[in-house]
Amino acid sequence: MVKIEVPHNHPRKVSLDIRERIIEGHSRHEVATAGLLAHGRGEAFDYLLGETTNESAKHAIQVAVAALLTAKHPVISVNGNVCSLVPREIVELSDITGAALEINLFYYRKEREDAIFRALKSAGANSVLGTQDRPSETIPELSSNRRKVDSEGIGLADVVLVPLEDGDRTEALKAMKKYVITIDLNPMSRTSVYADVTIVDNIVRAIPLMIAAAKELRTKSEEHLQKMISDFDNDKNLAESIRFIISRLEQLSTNIGLLREKNDTGVRAS
Amino acid sequence: MVKIEVPHNHPRKVSLDIRERIIEGHSRHEVATAGLLAHGRGEAFDYLLGETTNESAKHAIQVAVAALLTAKHPVISVNGNVCSLVPREIVELSDITGAALEINLFYYRKEREDAIFRALKSAGANSVLGTQDRPSETIPELSSNRRKVDSEGIGLADVVLVPLEDGDRTEALKAMKKYVITIDLNPMSRTSVYADVTIVDNIVRAIPLMIAAAKELRTKSEEHLQKMISDFDNDKNLAESIRFIISRLEQLSTNIGLLREKNDTGVRAS
């Protein structure tokens, strides 16, 4: 693998640095090949969102954390992309909310499970559910190899955070009556529209904000948190996210020339 | 590599089948790892475009073919993604327009060059430029390994078709005063905004339409084709493509519930 140094003045520097983490995760066998394509889809939507956390996402983050804090048995589902992008942050969120970590792979390979297990352990995780040696149960899904959940993890959970999740899995979790929270840059994905709370944001920005929210919200009353949850309307949240993208596109479409100036890297001048 | 059979009723079947071709191209060493991410970005924009060729793209296809047919020295640049997705079609377009094929890699590896060379040859290409044994010259670029062009190919060309191209390369080609045609699903990418003609469409749909357009336009007069080219405004074309995406998003944002029904795979019902 040739590593390309991204020049500091490159217009896509932040996005390219995050991309580098996914590619490194792939070479450590944490990320499936399909996970690289999924990351690419996320990059496109993040570009449309202006690569910032908008107000709808900030609100969804508060509600998501309230749901994790009030849950009887919250679980955070971890796949290869999550593990490569935010290993320490996901362990910290698990610690602060009391949510168990469960490895959950679309394309199961023992090698991938082991790589993710090692990465979570070295990021400080005490306990990791969902490994092949653990008790498991099958859940009904349309397709994919990922029909199993940990009997003491997602099998038992009332609230599940499934960031960067596939639509089949999300529909299956809803069919099991779980309260589903997701982080997804595409507000129109099946996962986004089937979840109870969708944080339309880059996981790299969202998880640190969830940690901060948990520190604040754990001092609030159960009643206060329950009201935050019952007041939340995910369809409204998703519609706001789509309208945010529309307003960005409207700005861009009015002046393509401006896009050239903004993007200018100096190559043409040299 | 575990090959997943996509169920016929899967809501994303066409897109998943194309994805399979890129993943296979990656395992044949034609596609770079970064090319998988790029394909993912394309998938996201294609989704926003409704996975159909819109009127702006059809118009851009006509103009692009007119430019190839009237060029003194047209060249089609081929990278790993292009080769994996449309090997036979790109050779047919080269034959019908008289444009030379040149291999052009962002992440150069001899293994990749060889794999693409083999794929083009077995797709029926007579001559393939841009290989390491060929005369080359360096062009100024911001970054990347891809600083070379074939002296008798892009080096000499007046019109270059660079589908699925990186922004640095496109800016460099414009700095060299080439007339640049691209196929790019993101109407706001640097390549899209710097090119002279941007076909905002999936290459899998666009190249067959270009072949059909070439069969029709080669019977037209030089004057007719030149007028098509001079009448074309790429900024207007890109703005129309962005507005097409906006209108799709506006429809979707008004009824998220509809998106759930449309997406329904039957898992929840089972």
Short mmCIF file of C-alpha atoms in Angstrom, two decimals, chain A residues 1-2 4-5 7 9-11 19 22-23 26 33-34 36-41 43-45 47-48 106-109 140-145 168 171-172 174-175 186-190 193-194 235 238-239 242-243 245-246 249-250 252-253 256-257 259-261 263-268 270, chain B residues 1-2 4-5 7 9-11 19 22-23 26 33-34 36-41 43-45 47-48 106-109 140-145 168 171-172 174-175 186-190 193-194 235 238-239 242-243 245-246 249-250 252-253 256-257 259-261 263-268 270:
data_model
loop_
_atom_site.label_atom_id
_atom_site.label_comp_id
_atom_site.label_asym_id
_atom_site.label_seq_id
_atom_site.Cartn_x
_atom_site.Cartn_y
_atom_site.Cartn_z
CA MET A 1 0.00 0.00 0.00
CA VAL A 2 1.46 3.31 -1.12
CA ILE A 4 0.03 9.35 -0.16
CA GLU A 5 0.88 12.40 1.90
CA PRO A 7 -0.74 18.44 1.10
CA ASN A 9 -3.57 23.12 1.40
CA HIS A 10 -5.59 20.35 -0.26
CA PRO A 11 -9.27 21.32 -0.42
CA ARG A 19 -10.43 8.15 4.57
CA ILE A 22 -10.69 3.51 6.96
CA ILE A 23 -8.08 2.30 4.47
CA HIS A 26 -9.09 -2.37 5.90
CA THR A 33 -14.20 -4.40 1.27
CA ALA A 34 -17.88 -3.43 1.16
CA LEU A 36 -14.84 0.91 1.96
CA LEU A 37 -17.68 1.51 -0.49
CA ALA A 38 -20.02 2.37 2.37
CA HIS A 39 -17.49 4.90 3.61
CA GLY A 40 -17.41 6.44 0.13
CA ARG A 41 -21.19 6.84 0.20
CA GLU A 43 -18.19 10.92 2.22
CA ALA A 44 -20.59 12.04 -0.50
CA PHE A 45 -23.40 12.77 1.95
CA TYR A 47 -19.90 16.73 1.54
CA LEU A 48 -23.54 17.61 0.92
CA PHE A 106 -22.36 -8.00 8.06
CA TYR A 107 -19.64 -10.03 6.37
CA TYR A 108 -18.58 -12.38 9.14
CA ARG A 109 -15.00 -13.52 9.16
CA PRO A 140 -34.90 -13.03 11.07
CA GLU A 141 -33.36 -11.01 8.23
CA LEU A 142 -33.81 -10.69 4.49
CA SER A 143 -30.24 -11.57 3.60
CA SER A 144 -26.62 -11.43 4.84
CA ASN A 145 -24.53 -13.61 7.08
CA ASP A 168 -31.80 -5.24 6.57
CA GLU A 171 -35.48 -3.50 9.90
CA ALA A 172 -34.84 -6.77 11.72
CA LYS A 174 -37.28 -2.91 14.64
CA ALA A 175 -39.23 -6.13 14.01
CA ASN A 186 -27.70 9.50 4.41
CA PRO A 187 -31.01 10.75 5.83
CA MET A 188 -32.91 8.64 3.27
CA SER A 189 -31.23 5.28 3.87
CA ARG A 190 -33.40 2.41 5.06
CA VAL A 193 -35.97 5.92 8.03
CA TYR A 194 -36.57 2.81 10.14
CA ASP A 235 -39.45 11.84 10.52
CA LEU A 238 -34.91 13.48 8.79
CA ALA A 239 -36.97 15.98 6.77
CA ILE A 242 -32.84 16.70 3.82
CA ARG A 243 -33.88 20.35 3.73
CA ILE A 245 -28.87 19.49 2.11
CA ILE A 246 -31.32 21.19 -0.28
CA LEU A 249 -27.32 22.62 -3.03
CA GLU A 250 -29.40 25.70 -3.83
CA LEU A 252 -24.05 25.91 -4.96
CA SER A 253 -26.29 25.70 -8.03
CA ILE A 256 -20.85 27.18 -10.38
CA GLY A 257 -18.01 29.65 -11.01
CA LEU A 259 -17.27 26.52 -6.80
CA ARG A 260 -14.24 26.74 -9.09
CA GLU A 261 -12.73 29.59 -7.09
CA ASN A 263 -11.90 24.68 -4.98
CA ASP A 264 -8.87 26.28 -6.51
CA THR A 265 -5.74 24.48 -5.44
CA GLY A 266 -3.30 26.74 -7.25
CA VAL A 267 -2.41 24.15 -9.87
CA ARG A 268 -3.78 26.21 -12.70
CA SER A 270 1.49 27.44 -11.51
CA MET B 1 -13.92 -13.14 -0.77
CA VAL B 2 -17.38 -14.28 0.21
CA ILE B 4 -23.20 -12.59 -1.46
CA GLU B 5 -26.10 -13.44 -3.72
CA PRO B 7 -32.05 -11.40 -3.62
CA ASN B 9 -36.50 -8.37 -4.65
CA HIS B 10 -33.74 -6.37 -2.92
CA PRO B 11 -34.49 -2.64 -3.20
CA ARG B 19 -20.88 -2.74 -6.98
CA ILE B 22 -16.03 -2.99 -8.91
CA ILE B 23 -15.24 -5.40 -6.07
CA HIS B 26 -10.43 -4.83 -7.11
CA THR B 33 -8.47 0.59 -2.80
CA ALA B 34 -9.19 4.32 -3.12
CA LEU B 36 -13.63 1.48 -4.07
CA LEU B 37 -14.26 4.57 -1.97
CA ALA B 38 -14.69 6.66 -5.10
CA HIS B 39 -17.27 4.17 -6.36
CA GLY B 40 -19.12 4.52 -3.07
CA ARG B 41 -19.26 8.29 -3.51
CA GLU B 43 -23.31 5.37 -5.64
CA ALA B 44 -24.52 8.09 -3.28
CA PHE B 45 -24.83 10.68 -6.06
CA TYR B 47 -29.03 7.47 -5.71
CA LEU B 48 -29.72 11.22 -5.53
CA PHE B 106 -3.74 7.83 -9.88
CA TYR B 107 -2.05 5.16 -7.77
CA TYR B 108 0.47 3.68 -10.18
CA ARG B 109 1.38 0.05 -9.74
CA PRO B 140 2.44 19.68 -13.51
CA GLU B 141 0.04 18.56 -10.75
CA LEU B 142 -0.60 19.38 -7.11
CA SER B 143 -0.06 15.85 -5.83
CA SER B 144 -0.31 12.17 -6.76
CA ASN B 145 1.89 9.74 -8.57
CA ASP B 168 -5.95 17.49 -9.58
CA GLU B 171 -7.11 20.93 -13.37
CA ALA B 172 -3.73 19.92 -14.79
CA LYS B 174 -7.11 22.28 -18.29
CA ALA B 175 -3.84 24.09 -17.52
CA ASN B 186 -21.08 14.52 -8.55
CA PRO B 187 -21.95 17.74 -10.40
CA MET B 188 -19.96 19.76 -7.83
CA SER B 189 -16.68 17.82 -7.92
CA ARG B 190 -13.56 19.69 -9.01
CA VAL B 193 -16.61 22.16 -12.53
CA TYR B 194 -13.26 22.37 -14.36
CA ASP B 235 -21.99 25.73 -15.93
CA LEU B 238 -24.10 21.49 -13.96
CA ALA B 239 -26.63 23.87 -12.41
CA ILE B 242 -27.92 20.11 -9.19
CA ARG B 243 -31.47 21.37 -9.54
CA ILE B 245 -31.11 16.50 -7.39
CA ILE B 246 -32.86 19.27 -5.42
CA LEU B 249 -34.81 15.66 -2.46
CA GLU B 250 -37.80 17.98 -2.17
CA LEU B 252 -38.46 12.79 -0.58
CA SER B 253 -38.39 15.30 2.28
CA ILE B 256 -40.46 10.23 4.99
CA GLY B 257 -43.15 7.61 5.65
CA LEU B 259 -39.70 6.29 1.85
CA ARG B 260 -40.33 3.52 4.39
CA GLU B 261 -43.08 1.97 2.28
CA ASN B 263 -38.05 0.64 0.78
CA ASP B 264 -40.01 -2.12 2.44
CA THR B 265 -38.36 -5.45 1.85
CA GLY B 266 -40.91 -7.55 3.69
CA VAL B 267 -38.63 -8.31 6.62
CA ARG B 268 -40.86 -6.52 9.08
CA SER B 270 -42.33 -11.82 8.37
#
